[in-house]
Every structure is written in C-alpha cells, then in structure tokens.
Amino acid sequence: MGLRLTTLLIACCFVLPGFAAAEVRHQALAQLQENFNMAVAAVRPGVVCIKATRKTGNQWIESIGSGFVVDERGYILTNQHVVADAVGVEISFWRSPPRMLQAKVIHEDAALDLALLQVKGKKKFTPVVFGNSEQIEMGDWVMSVGSPFGFEHSIALGIVSAANRNLRIQNREYENMIQTDAVINEGNSGGPLIDIFGRVVGITTAIYAPDGTYTGLGFAIPVNRAKAFFSRITGALAALPLPAIHPLSVLPIDLNAGPPNDFNHIQFRDCTRCHQIIAKKVVVVGAKRPHPTVGNCDKCHIFEKKAATGAPVTVATPGAFRPMVVDQQDFWIFFKARMLKSVPLLLISSVIFSMLGLGGGFFYVPILLYSGIDFHTATTSSLLMLTLGSLSAMLVFFKSRLVDMKLVAALSLPAMIGAFMGGVYSNIFEITTLYFLFSITLFAAAYFMIKEKEHDGTGYQLVGSSMVITRLFHGQTYSIDLLLALPLVAMVSFLGGVLGVAGGWFIVPMLTLFFGVPMRVAVASSSLLVPINGTAGFLGHGIAGHIDWQLTIVLSLVAVIGAQIGARISTKADTGLLRVIFTCVLGMVGLWMMSKVIWVG
C-alpha cells in the first residue's frame, strides 16, 4: 500500500507540472490572439480602399490601392503611385454605407512615393495610432491591412524580415525600407503595416515578384518618414528632417492587371453594391468574358498577366491592359437586365420635353444614373439622344413655320463653342459638383418660367448696346441684344455640354423673358439649337473618352420616337399649359438631383 501511494505521488509530481505548463501556454496563445484581434479592431476604422481613375491615350484606367486616416479632419495618407495623374479619386471605409466618397489630392511627392488626400464629411474621422518605425526589430509581429485585388479591408499576418532595405523601383529610390513576409498584393499599396498593438509602423508599398505574384518579400515605407511628409500639411506632428531621395531611371515594369476595358467598365460603373463576393475566379486578360456584365471584374476575378521582371514592383492595381472581348450577347443581356425597365420613362421624357423644345435631357441623365450608368456616360448618351430626337422633332416644327432661322443663325456659333468646351472639360468637375450644378440649373430655369411676366411676346426686352437685331416674325416684334445674348448662350451651352442637357433648359426662358420672343417661336427655334449644342457637346465628350456607342444608339431610337410625338402635340398645345408643365417638371427633377448631392456628398 505504501509503495503504491509513493508511486502515485511521484507520478503526480511529473504530470501536474505538465498540465500547468499546457495551461500557461494556452493562456499565452489566447492572449496573443486577443492582441491580434484588438490591433485589427483599433486600426480598421481608419483604413480606406482607394479607387483612382486616369486616362492614358484613349483608354481609361482604374487604380485600386489603400490608405489610412492620419487626421480627424479627413486627411488620408497613401502611396503617390496609387493616385498619380488621377482625374478622380474615391474612397470607402470599412463597414461604411454602400457608396464611395470623393477625395482630393492635397499634396504629393513622387520621390517619397507619398500622397495626402482629403475627404469631406459631416462627422470627424477616426485616425490611426502611430508607432515608431525606429524601434521595430527583426522578428517583430506585423500585419498588413488593405485591399488586395479589390478585396477591401483584408488582414495578413507576418513578421519583420529585415530593416533598412534600399530599393530601386520605377524611377524611384526607396531607402531604409521595412522588409516583411506579411502578405502584400496588388491593391495593398498605401495601406498600413501595423504592429501587434495596432500602431502603424509602415506604409505597404512594393513586393518582390519575379513571376508577377507574391513570393514572401514585401516592403513598406517607415512611418517616421511619412510623419514628416504629412505633418507639414496637417500640423499634427512635428516635422522630422529627411535625407534627400533622388529618382533614378530604371527599365519600366509591365503589369497587365486591372479591370477590363469593355463597354460596361471603361467608365467604371459601380455595379458591385448589390453583391457580396466570397471567391474569385482566374480569367485570362484578352479572353472572352465568362458571363454578362454584373459588376467590377476585379471584385470577382484574378487576372492572369505577363511575368514581371525580377525586381520589386509597386502594388497598386493599375497598368495598361488589353481589352477583353465583348460580344453582342453580353450587351443585350446587360440592356435587358438594367435598361429595358427604363425605356418607358425615357420615352415619356422625350415626349414631354420635345413639347417644350428641350428634347428630354432633364430626365435622360437622371434615368440613366438610376439605371446604374455613370455620370459621364449618362451625359454623353443624353446628348446624342437629344441631338437625334430634336432633329426628328425639328422636321415637325419646320412644317409649322415657327423656327426663326435668323435668330438661330445668330446664336448657333457661341452655342457650339460653349457646348464643345463643356464636353471636353467635363472631367475637371467632381461628381458631387455635377449633381449640384444639375439641380441648380433646373431650379433656375423653373424660377424664370414661374415669374408672372407674360410669355406671348410682351415680357422684358433687354437692350443694352447697339448690337441689336429686331425681328418681325409671325406678326410679333422682338429685339435681341447680341452683346448680352451671345455670352449668355455660350455659358448656358457650356453647362449644357457638361450636364448633358444641351442648353435648351435656359434658352427657352431666356428668349421669352429677356427678349420677348413668343413662346412657340422660342420652343421651335430651340429645337434647332438643341441638336447644334448636342452635337458639339457629344464631340467634346468623345474627345474625353465618354462614349458608349451600343448603349447610346439603342436609346437614341427611343428618343427619336418620343420626339416625334411630343413635337406634334406642341404645335397645338396651349402655351400656358407648356409653362406649367415646364415649371413643375423642372422643380421635381431639381429636388431629386439635390437629394443626390446630399447622398453622394
């Protein structure tokens, strides 16, 4: 009995410490896991996905990268190569509403490969917590946070493999970079590299990819260098002296990855708001797409590309790419799924506004936006629809002999110049600005039409110079001061070219209220000015690369049919009824567009 008890006690002496050690290890691992979770939770609210668009030749390219908030006023830090030459920049936050926010590039430095963005918002933004990149050591745990291949706000774990690496990448020299094996892929550029406590210690920038894929070698810019860069603008941190970095010329690296350049993506329509992608499929760039267009392809696919050279490469997702093959079946499936339900509304719009000499642009653009078309493609399509529809309606107006050809001839040149320049320079406006301009112009036109002045040729007749033409047309006399009318027409046409409404929205009330032109004559003459403006604006947008031919031609047929119906009704309708319809419709559409300003902005 004594021997058994002794043996049992000896066994317990060996076994119990093992159980205790296992429990300690379990607690340590649990604490480590908790640290990882807390680190991610701390940084995620301040990390953003960045989408920047730019034009290369006749091709539009979208660059996808990452960034993070450095100041509660909306300042965001990212790599300069993510937003280089960008026409527009949009960002999205983790678990934010399904929409993108417009951002501006405030400051950039190509040598440092850093850029500072700013986004406006109604509330303060959550900045990240900064660490000290001088204190990191080889073997430290780190995590990369970003949007690899468009998978927004992804996390990857690794360690610091080395510090103070010097690299040469695409005309830039990077000094004292942090090397890590935390997974970094295309789309991670500009995202934070954080330590186990959630503090940012670097900005993920490049990978070593001899065959074009991640191989375990990633590089990040030390955060202390970035602090000195952005604190000069934000004033949040004391600036640190930086060593001079001189760009060096190296051979370019071919990266053939990015969204497809097809009819539904060349304008970067955001169709993915309705889908959650849980897996990606590899497709070959240049091959026929495996399914109809349903969203941004980088959300669903990983593109096979040419092998990169044996050198580090930056990890934003842009690059010249071959357009994917688009067949007719894809377009018709897209049209039936997204546009067919909008055709009745487009037809009704064409009828109503052709009665008013406007052609339908006030509704064309909002309806196309509602159908998922981006603003620039919507305005370009609207202009061609206006042109063809108004040409069709113009035949009816000519038969009624209500078109004052001398008046049209006097106003056509400034109208063409203004509309063309509006189409060419439409890219300089942010989307929120375009929505705002659209709504304001509608309210302005409605205001002029609702004024209690007569519209039968007895309203104001503004004359301020000697450049006056006097017309006796259809038994009524009216005078046009060209020194006033020509600049007004040019400005109106410029906005019409930008917004896709061809300028008829203001020409009719301008002629009736400012110069006493009878309503029916103003409407009929506007029916000729609208296609002049529409053609010029359409050509301007064509130079800017906004044309979707298949979509535009099909919808233009609808506009032609509606214009014929509206023109025939207009020649017989009461002018008072026309003004009431004009005012009510303009006000309603203006309110809708203003609501879009609030939502997008």
GROMACS .gro file of C-alpha atoms in nm, residues 105-509:
model
  405
  105VAL     CA    1  -0.518   6.505  -5.366
  106ILE     CA    2  -0.390   6.778  -5.132
  107HIS     CA    3  -0.015   6.713  -5.155
  108GLU     CA    4   0.206   6.455  -5.323
  109ASP     CA    5   0.575   6.379  -5.351
  110ALA     CA    6   0.680   6.141  -5.629
  111ALA     CA    7   1.030   6.095  -5.487
  112LEU     CA    8   0.895   5.984  -5.149
  113ASP     CA    9   0.605   5.798  -5.316
  114LEU     CA   10   0.363   5.953  -5.069
  115ALA     CA   11   0.039   6.142  -5.125
  116LEU     CA   12  -0.202   6.314  -4.888
  117LEU     CA   13  -0.573   6.309  -4.969
  118GLN     CA   14  -0.864   6.483  -4.803
  119VAL     CA   15  -1.227   6.377  -4.787
  120LYS     CA   16  -1.512   6.590  -4.659
  121GLY     CA   17  -1.769   6.458  -4.415
  122LYS     CA   18  -2.030   6.565  -4.165
  123LYS     CA   19  -1.851   6.398  -3.875
  124LYS     CA   20  -1.497   6.360  -3.756
  125PHE     CA   21  -1.296   6.072  -3.895
  126THR     CA   22  -1.105   5.818  -3.685
  127PRO     CA   23  -0.728   5.847  -3.733
  128VAL     CA   24  -0.493   5.556  -3.681
  129VAL     CA   25  -0.245   5.537  -3.393
  130PHE     CA   26   0.118   5.579  -3.495
  131GLY     CA   27   0.411   5.376  -3.373
  132ASN     CA   28   0.783   5.440  -3.403
  133SER     CA   29   0.945   5.271  -3.701
  134GLU     CA   30   1.289   5.329  -3.547
  135GLN     CA   31   1.206   5.086  -3.267
  136ILE     CA   32   1.095   4.784  -3.470
  137GLU     CA   33   1.327   4.484  -3.480
  138MET     CA   34   1.366   4.174  -3.692
  139GLY     CA   35   1.117   3.911  -3.581
  140ASP     CA   36   0.851   4.157  -3.460
  141TRP     CA   37   0.494   4.062  -3.545
  142VAL     CA   38   0.333   4.290  -3.805
  143MET     CA   39   0.010   4.288  -4.006
  144SER     CA   40  -0.068   4.441  -4.345
  145VAL     CA   41  -0.412   4.595  -4.389
  146GLY     CA   42  -0.552   4.687  -4.730
  147SER     CA   43  -0.750   4.585  -5.037
  148PRO     CA   44  -0.554   4.317  -5.225
  149PHE     CA   45  -0.706   4.261  -5.572
  150GLY     CA   46  -1.002   4.473  -5.462
  151PHE     CA   47  -1.089   4.259  -5.156
  152GLU     CA   48  -1.143   4.556  -4.929
  153HIS     CA   49  -1.005   4.578  -4.575
  154SER     CA   50  -0.820   4.244  -4.565
  155ILE     CA   51  -0.565   4.149  -4.298
  156ALA     CA   52  -0.242   3.948  -4.337
  157LEU     CA   53  -0.001   3.844  -4.060
  158GLY     CA   54   0.378   3.822  -4.077
  159ILE     CA   55   0.700   3.936  -3.918
  160VAL     CA   56   0.963   4.199  -3.986
  161SER     CA   57   1.216   4.013  -4.200
  162ALA     CA   58   1.469   4.295  -4.222
  163ALA     CA   59   1.504   4.670  -4.187
  164ASN     CA   60   1.685   4.941  -4.378
  165ARG     CA   61   1.650   4.782  -4.722
  166ASN     CA   62   1.738   5.006  -5.017
  167LEU     CA   63   1.538   4.951  -5.338
  168ARG     CA   64   1.504   5.096  -5.686
  169ILE     CA   65   1.155   5.077  -5.835
  170GLN     CA   66   1.018   5.257  -6.140
  171ASN     CA   67   1.217   5.580  -6.138
  172ARG     CA   68   1.227   5.598  -5.761
  173GLU     CA   69   1.484   5.512  -5.497
  174TYR     CA   70   1.345   5.381  -5.169
  175GLU     CA   71   1.579   5.399  -4.872
  176ASN     CA   72   1.565   5.219  -4.538
  177MET     CA   73   1.255   5.019  -4.625
  178ILE     CA   74   1.097   4.765  -4.390
  179GLN     CA   75   1.102   4.411  -4.531
  180THR     CA   76   0.821   4.179  -4.422
  181ASP     CA   77   0.668   3.844  -4.512
  182ALA     CA   78   0.316   3.969  -4.429
  183VAL     CA   79   0.123   3.906  -4.750
  184ILE     CA   80   0.119   4.212  -4.978
  185ASN     CA   81  -0.053   4.202  -5.316
  186GLU     CA   82  -0.182   4.441  -5.579
  187GLY     CA   83  -0.426   4.675  -5.409
  188ASN     CA   84  -0.230   4.690  -5.082
  189SER     CA   85  -0.030   4.996  -5.189
  190GLY     CA   86  -0.067   5.278  -4.939
  191GLY     CA   87  -0.218   5.062  -4.665
  192PRO     CA   88  -0.082   5.049  -4.311
  193LEU     CA   89   0.166   4.797  -4.174
  194ILE     CA   90   0.081   4.770  -3.804
  195ASP     CA   91   0.244   4.613  -3.501
  196ILE     CA   92   0.079   4.377  -3.255
  197PHE     CA   93  -0.069   4.672  -3.066
  198GLY     CA   94  -0.241   4.823  -3.371
  199ARG     CA   95   0.011   5.103  -3.418
  200VAL     CA   96   0.111   5.195  -3.773
  201VAL     CA   97   0.483   5.139  -3.832
  202GLY     CA   98   0.494   5.146  -4.214
  203ILE     CA   99   0.312   5.204  -4.544
  204THR     CA  100   0.296   4.893  -4.763
  205THR     CA  101   0.443   4.985  -5.099
  206ALA     CA  102   0.613   4.711  -5.300
  207ILE     CA  103   0.676   4.337  -5.343
  208TYR     CA  104   0.950   4.129  -5.499
  209ALA     CA  105   0.769   3.938  -5.775
  210PRO     CA  106   0.985   3.768  -6.040
  211ASP     CA  107   0.681   3.584  -6.182
  212GLY     CA  108   0.424   3.856  -6.112
  213THR     CA  109   0.286   3.702  -5.790
  214TYR     CA  110   0.362   3.739  -5.422
  215THR     CA  111   0.670   3.543  -5.312
  216GLY     CA  112   0.706   3.637  -4.947
  217LEU     CA  113   0.907   3.956  -4.991
  218GLY     CA  114   0.715   4.275  -4.922
  219PHE     CA  115   0.840   4.624  -4.847
  220ALA     CA  116   0.697   4.917  -4.652
  221ILE     CA  117   0.797   5.282  -4.614
  222PRO     CA  118   0.888   5.356  -4.248
  223VAL     CA  119   0.611   5.556  -4.084
  224ASN     CA  120   0.850   5.811  -3.935
  225ARG     CA  121   0.933   5.927  -4.285
  226ALA     CA  122   0.561   5.958  -4.361
  227LYS     CA  123   0.501   6.159  -4.042
  228ALA     CA  124   0.738   6.425  -4.166
  229PHE     CA  125   0.560   6.431  -4.502
  230PHE     CA  126   0.200   6.480  -4.394
  231SER     CA  127   0.262   6.685  -4.079
  232ARG     CA  128   0.379   6.971  -4.299
  233ILE     CA  129   0.018   6.994  -4.419
  234THR     CA  130  -0.187   6.880  -4.119
  235GLY     CA  131   0.032   7.028  -3.848
  236ALA     CA  132  -0.048   6.725  -3.635
  237LEU     CA  133   0.309   6.615  -3.574
  238ALA     CA  134   0.646   6.783  -3.564
  239ALA     CA  135   0.828   6.752  -3.894
  240LEU     CA  136   1.139   6.538  -3.899
  241PRO     CA  137   1.438   6.604  -4.125
  242LEU     CA  138   1.457   6.361  -4.416
  243PRO     CA  139   1.752   6.254  -4.625
  244ALA     CA  140   1.731   6.360  -4.987
  245ILE     CA  141   1.599   6.094  -5.223
  246HIS     CA  142   1.693   6.117  -5.587
  247PRO     CA  143   1.488   5.937  -5.852
  248LEU     CA  144   1.687   5.706  -6.074
  249SER     CA  145   1.596   5.590  -6.422
  250VAL     CA  146   1.525   5.220  -6.450
  251LEU     CA  147   1.353   5.000  -6.706
  252PRO     CA  148   0.971   5.008  -6.684
  253ILE     CA  149   0.791   4.704  -6.544
  254ASP     CA  150   0.494   4.560  -6.734
  255LEU     CA  151   0.195   4.494  -6.504
  256ASN     CA  152  -0.101   4.365  -6.704
  257ALA     CA  153  -0.364   4.361  -6.433
  258GLY     CA  154  -0.674   4.568  -6.377
  259PRO     CA  155  -1.045   4.582  -6.454
  260PRO     CA  156  -1.148   4.500  -6.812
  261ASN     CA  157  -1.169   4.783  -7.061
  262ASP     CA  158  -1.509   4.695  -7.208
  263PHE     CA  159  -1.838   4.872  -7.269
  264ASN     CA  160  -1.951   4.840  -6.910
  265HIS     CA  161  -1.623   4.908  -6.731
  266ILE     CA  162  -1.439   5.169  -6.930
  267GLN     CA  163  -1.636   5.430  -6.733
  268PHE     CA  164  -1.601   5.237  -6.404
  269ARG     CA  165  -1.965   5.179  -6.324
  270ASP     CA  166  -2.019   5.062  -5.968
  271CYS     CA  167  -2.238   4.754  -6.005
  272THR     CA  168  -2.099   4.563  -5.704
  273ARG     CA  169  -2.314   4.738  -5.446
  274CYS     CA  170  -2.566   4.459  -5.476
  275HIS     CA  171  -2.331   4.163  -5.445
  276GLN     CA  172  -2.105   4.002  -5.188
  277ILE     CA  173  -1.815   3.822  -5.350
  278ILE     CA  174  -1.675   3.531  -5.149
  279ALA     CA  175  -1.444   3.375  -5.407
  280LYS     CA  176  -1.257   3.482  -5.718
  281LYS     CA  177  -1.204   3.306  -6.047
  282VAL     CA  178  -0.891   3.338  -6.256
  283VAL     CA  179  -0.954   3.470  -6.607
  284VAL     CA  180  -0.716   3.550  -6.890
  285VAL     CA  181  -0.696   3.913  -6.992
  286GLY     CA  182  -0.793   3.937  -7.358
  287ALA     CA  183  -1.022   3.634  -7.349
  288LYS     CA  184  -1.398   3.640  -7.381
  289ARG     CA  185  -1.566   3.717  -7.051
  290PRO     CA  186  -1.725   3.411  -6.889
  291HIS     CA  187  -2.052   3.586  -6.803
  292PRO     CA  188  -2.252   3.903  -6.876
  293THR     CA  189  -2.153   4.223  -6.704
  294VAL     CA  190  -2.266   4.232  -6.342
  295GLY     CA  191  -2.001   4.443  -6.169
  296ASN     CA  192  -1.641   4.545  -6.146
  297CYS     CA  193  -1.447   4.239  -6.259
  298ASP     CA  194  -1.169   4.289  -6.005
  299LYS     CA  195  -1.423   4.202  -5.738
  300CYS     CA  196  -1.479   3.860  -5.889
  301HIS     CA  197  -1.169   3.767  -6.085
  302ILE     CA  198  -0.795   3.747  -6.063
  303PHE     CA  199  -0.639   3.825  -6.399
  304GLU     CA  200  -0.353   3.622  -6.540
  305LYS     CA  201  -0.079   3.855  -6.655
  306LYS     CA  202   0.268   3.860  -6.808
  307ALA     CA  203   0.556   3.778  -6.580
  308ALA     CA  204   0.713   4.083  -6.420
  309THR     CA  205   1.085   4.144  -6.427
  310GLY     CA  206   1.297   4.013  -6.145
  311ALA     CA  207   1.275   4.326  -5.936
  312PRO     CA  208   1.049   4.478  -5.672
  313VAL     CA  209   0.727   4.630  -5.805
  314THR     CA  210   0.472   4.865  -5.654
  315VAL     CA  211   0.139   4.710  -5.561
  316ALA     CA  212  -0.140   4.934  -5.678
  317THR     CA  213  -0.356   4.762  -5.941
  318PRO     CA  214  -0.326   4.989  -6.246
  319GLY     CA  215  -0.149   4.913  -6.568
  320ALA     CA  216  -0.206   4.904  -6.939
  321PHE     CA  217  -0.422   4.606  -7.022
  322ARG     CA  218  -0.573   4.451  -7.329
  323PRO     CA  219  -0.949   4.500  -7.356
  324MET     CA  220  -1.149   4.187  -7.300
  325VAL     CA  221  -1.356   4.062  -7.592
  326VAL     CA  222  -1.719   4.175  -7.575
  327ASP     CA  223  -1.981   4.004  -7.787
  328GLN     CA  224  -2.328   4.128  -7.878
  329GLN     CA  225  -2.498   3.879  -7.649
  330ASP     CA  226  -2.331   4.033  -7.343
  331PHE     CA  227  -2.459   4.378  -7.431
  332TRP     CA  228  -2.817   4.268  -7.487
  333ILE     CA  229  -2.822   4.075  -7.159
  334PHE     CA  230  -2.697   4.386  -6.981
  335PHE     CA  231  -2.950   4.603  -7.164
  336LYS     CA  232  -3.245   4.381  -7.076
  337ALA     CA  233  -3.137   4.344  -6.715
  338ARG     CA  234  -3.058   4.709  -6.640
  339MET     CA  235  -3.202   4.935  -6.910
  340LEU     CA  236  -3.519   4.781  -7.052
  341LYS     CA  237  -3.722   4.885  -6.749
  342SER     CA  238  -3.610   5.244  -6.805
  343VAL     CA  239  -3.719   5.266  -7.170
  344PRO     CA  240  -4.082   5.370  -7.091
  345LEU     CA  241  -3.956   5.652  -6.869
  346LEU     CA  242  -3.714   5.766  -7.138
  347LEU     CA  243  -3.993   5.762  -7.396
  348ILE     CA  244  -4.227   5.968  -7.176
  349SER     CA  245  -3.944   6.213  -7.104
  350SER     CA  246  -3.877   6.255  -7.473
  351VAL     CA  247  -4.244   6.328  -7.543
  352ILE     CA  248  -4.282   6.583  -7.262
  353PHE     CA  249  -3.964   6.776  -7.323
  354SER     CA  250  -3.995   6.774  -7.700
  355MET     CA  251  -4.319   6.961  -7.643
  356LEU     CA  252  -4.107   7.222  -7.465
  357GLY     CA  253  -3.828   7.235  -7.722
  358LEU     CA  254  -3.580   7.073  -7.483
  359GLY     CA  255  -3.557   6.714  -7.604
  360GLY     CA  256  -3.565   6.529  -7.270
  361GLY     CA  257  -3.219   6.579  -7.124
  362PHE     CA  258  -3.355   6.674  -6.784
  363PHE     CA  259  -3.486   6.321  -6.743
  364TYR     CA  260  -3.243   6.130  -6.963
  365VAL     CA  261  -2.949   6.187  -6.731
  366PRO     CA  262  -3.131   6.106  -6.401
  367ILE     CA  263  -3.292   5.794  -6.551
  368LEU     CA  264  -2.958   5.667  -6.680
  369LEU     CA  265  -2.799   5.737  -6.342
  370TYR     CA  266  -3.078   5.542  -6.174
  371SER     CA  267  -3.013   5.253  -6.413
  372GLY     CA  268  -2.650   5.223  -6.298
  373ILE     CA  269  -2.478   5.427  -6.569
  374ASP     CA  270  -2.201   5.660  -6.452
  375PHE     CA  271  -2.248   6.037  -6.484
  376HIS     CA  272  -2.016   6.099  -6.780
  377THR     CA  273  -2.157   5.814  -6.988
  378ALA     CA  274  -2.509   5.929  -6.898
  379THR     CA  275  -2.441   6.285  -7.013
  380THR     CA  276  -2.278   6.169  -7.336
  381SER     CA  277  -2.564   5.932  -7.418
  382SER     CA  278  -2.812   6.206  -7.332
  383LEU     CA  279  -2.650   6.449  -7.575
  384LEU     CA  280  -2.676   6.210  -7.870
  385MET     CA  281  -3.033   6.123  -7.774
  386LEU     CA  282  -3.111   6.494  -7.762
  387THR     CA  283  -2.947   6.553  -8.098
  388LEU     CA  284  -3.129   6.280  -8.285
  389GLY     CA  285  -3.458   6.338  -8.107
  390SER     CA  286  -3.450   6.711  -8.170
  391LEU     CA  287  -3.361   6.662  -8.536
  392SER     CA  288  -3.666   6.441  -8.565
  393ALA     CA  289  -3.887   6.695  -8.387
  394MET     CA  290  -3.738   6.980  -8.586
  395LEU     CA  291  -3.898   6.848  -8.905
  396VAL     CA  292  -4.237   6.894  -8.748
  397PHE     CA  293  -4.152   7.244  -8.626
  398PHE     CA  294  -4.025   7.343  -8.972
  399LYS     CA  295  -4.355   7.242  -9.122
  400SER     CA  296  -4.528   7.472  -8.873
  401ARG     CA  297  -4.301   7.761  -8.990
  402LEU     CA  298  -4.227   7.860  -8.630
  403VAL     CA  299  -3.845   7.832  -8.650
  404ASP     CA  300  -3.679   8.176  -8.673
  405MET     CA  301  -3.374   8.085  -8.883
  406LYS     CA  302  -3.207   8.427  -8.849
  407LEU     CA  303  -3.233   8.404  -8.472
  408VAL     CA  304  -3.085   8.052  -8.476
  409ALA     CA  305  -2.803   8.162  -8.707
  410ALA     CA  306  -2.708   8.447  -8.472
  411LEU     CA  307  -2.691   8.221  -8.166
  412SER     CA  308  -2.552   7.897  -8.312
  413LEU     CA  309  -2.175   7.977  -8.309
  414PRO     CA  310  -2.141   8.064  -7.936
  415ALA     CA  311  -2.374   7.772  -7.862
  416MET     CA  312  -2.147   7.525  -8.045
  417ILE     CA  313  -1.828   7.658  -7.887
  418GLY     CA  314  -1.973   7.654  -7.536
  419ALA     CA  315  -2.119   7.302  -7.564
  420PHE     CA  316  -1.800   7.158  -7.714
  421MET     CA  317  -1.581   7.305  -7.439
  422GLY     CA  318  -1.826   7.177  -7.178
  423GLY     CA  319  -1.788   6.823  -7.309
  424VAL     CA  320  -1.408   6.843  -7.329
  425TYR     CA  321  -1.362   6.981  -6.978
  426SER     CA  322  -1.636   6.785  -6.803
  427ASN     CA  323  -1.373   6.569  -6.632
  428ILE     CA  324  -1.249   6.858  -6.419
  429PHE     CA  325  -1.571   6.857  -6.215
  430GLU     CA  326  -1.625   6.621  -5.921
  431ILE     CA  327  -1.937   6.407  -5.925
  432THR     CA  328  -2.094   6.596  -5.635
  433THR     CA  329  -2.031   6.923  -5.820
  434LEU     CA  330  -2.204   6.786  -6.129
  435TYR     CA  331  -2.509   6.683  -5.928
  436PHE     CA  332  -2.517   7.024  -5.764
  437LEU     CA  333  -2.486   7.211  -6.095
  438PHE     CA  334  -2.760   6.994  -6.244
  439SER     CA  335  -3.002   7.074  -5.963
  440ILE     CA  336  -2.921   7.446  -5.956
  441THR     CA  337  -2.972   7.488  -6.329
  442LEU     CA  338  -3.309   7.317  -6.305
  443PHE     CA  339  -3.420   7.543  -6.021
  444ALA     CA  340  -3.300   7.849  -6.213
  445ALA     CA  341  -3.492   7.754  -6.526
  446ALA     CA  342  -3.805   7.677  -6.322
  447TYR     CA  343  -3.778   8.013  -6.146
  448PHE     CA  344  -3.763   8.208  -6.470
  449MET     CA  345  -4.063   8.025  -6.608
  450ILE     CA  346  -4.278   8.071  -6.298
  451LYS     CA  347  -4.238   8.451  -6.298
  452GLU     CA  348  -4.559   8.637  -6.361
  453LYS     CA  349  -4.440   8.803  -6.683
  454GLU     CA  350  -4.633   8.732  -6.999
  455HIS     CA  351  -4.475   8.485  -7.236
  456ASP     CA  352  -4.657   8.589  -7.552
  457GLY     CA  353  -4.400   8.846  -7.665
  458THR     CA  354  -4.476   9.123  -7.416
  459GLY     CA  355  -4.218   9.039  -7.148
  460TYR     CA  356  -3.883   9.209  -7.089
  461GLN     CA  357  -3.683   9.316  -7.391
  462LEU     CA  358  -3.333   9.379  -7.261
  463VAL     CA  359  -3.137   9.617  -7.480
  464GLY     CA  360  -2.805   9.750  -7.352
  465SER     CA  361  -2.591   9.804  -7.661
  466SER     CA  362  -2.606   9.892  -8.027
  467MET     CA  363  -2.561   9.527  -8.135
  468VAL     CA  364  -2.935   9.466  -8.163
  469ILE     CA  365  -3.128   9.268  -8.419
  470THR     CA  366  -3.500   9.338  -8.447
  471ARG     CA  367  -3.730   9.069  -8.582
  472LEU     CA  368  -4.086   9.084  -8.711
  473PHE     CA  369  -4.189   8.721  -8.707
  474HIS     CA  370  -4.539   8.574  -8.711
  475GLY     CA  371  -4.689   8.915  -8.656
  476GLN     CA  372  -4.485   9.000  -8.344
  477THR     CA  373  -4.178   9.219  -8.300
  478TYR     CA  374  -3.892   9.139  -8.064
  479SER     CA  375  -3.533   9.261  -8.028
  480ILE     CA  376  -3.222   9.058  -7.941
  481ASP     CA  377  -2.920   9.239  -7.795
  482LEU     CA  378  -2.633   9.023  -7.922
  483LEU     CA  379  -2.384   9.170  -7.675
  484LEU     CA  380  -2.599   9.023  -7.398
  485ALA     CA  381  -2.738   8.718  -7.573
  486LEU     CA  382  -2.417   8.567  -7.715
  487PRO     CA  383  -2.225   8.536  -7.382
  488LEU     CA  384  -2.539   8.405  -7.212
  489VAL     CA  385  -2.588   8.142  -7.481
  490ALA     CA  386  -2.219   8.041  -7.462
  491MET     CA  387  -2.233   7.996  -7.082
  492VAL     CA  388  -2.561   7.810  -7.096
  493SER     CA  389  -2.428   7.583  -7.370
  494PHE     CA  390  -2.111   7.514  -7.171
  495LEU     CA  391  -2.317   7.393  -6.875
  496GLY     CA  392  -2.539   7.202  -7.113
  497GLY     CA  393  -2.236   7.024  -7.258
  498VAL     CA  394  -2.112   6.938  -6.909
  499LEU     CA  395  -2.451   6.819  -6.782
  500GLY     CA  396  -2.586   6.654  -7.097
  501VAL     CA  397  -2.891   6.877  -7.137
  502ALA     CA  398  -2.772   7.068  -7.447
  503GLY     CA  399  -2.858   7.413  -7.311
  504GLY     CA  400  -3.225   7.416  -7.408
  505TRP     CA  401  -3.309   7.424  -7.038
  506PHE     CA  402  -3.232   7.803  -7.032
  507ILE     CA  403  -3.254   7.917  -7.391
  508VAL     CA  404  -3.634   7.900  -7.400
  509PRO     CA  405  -3.696   8.108  -7.082
   0.00000   0.00000   0.00000
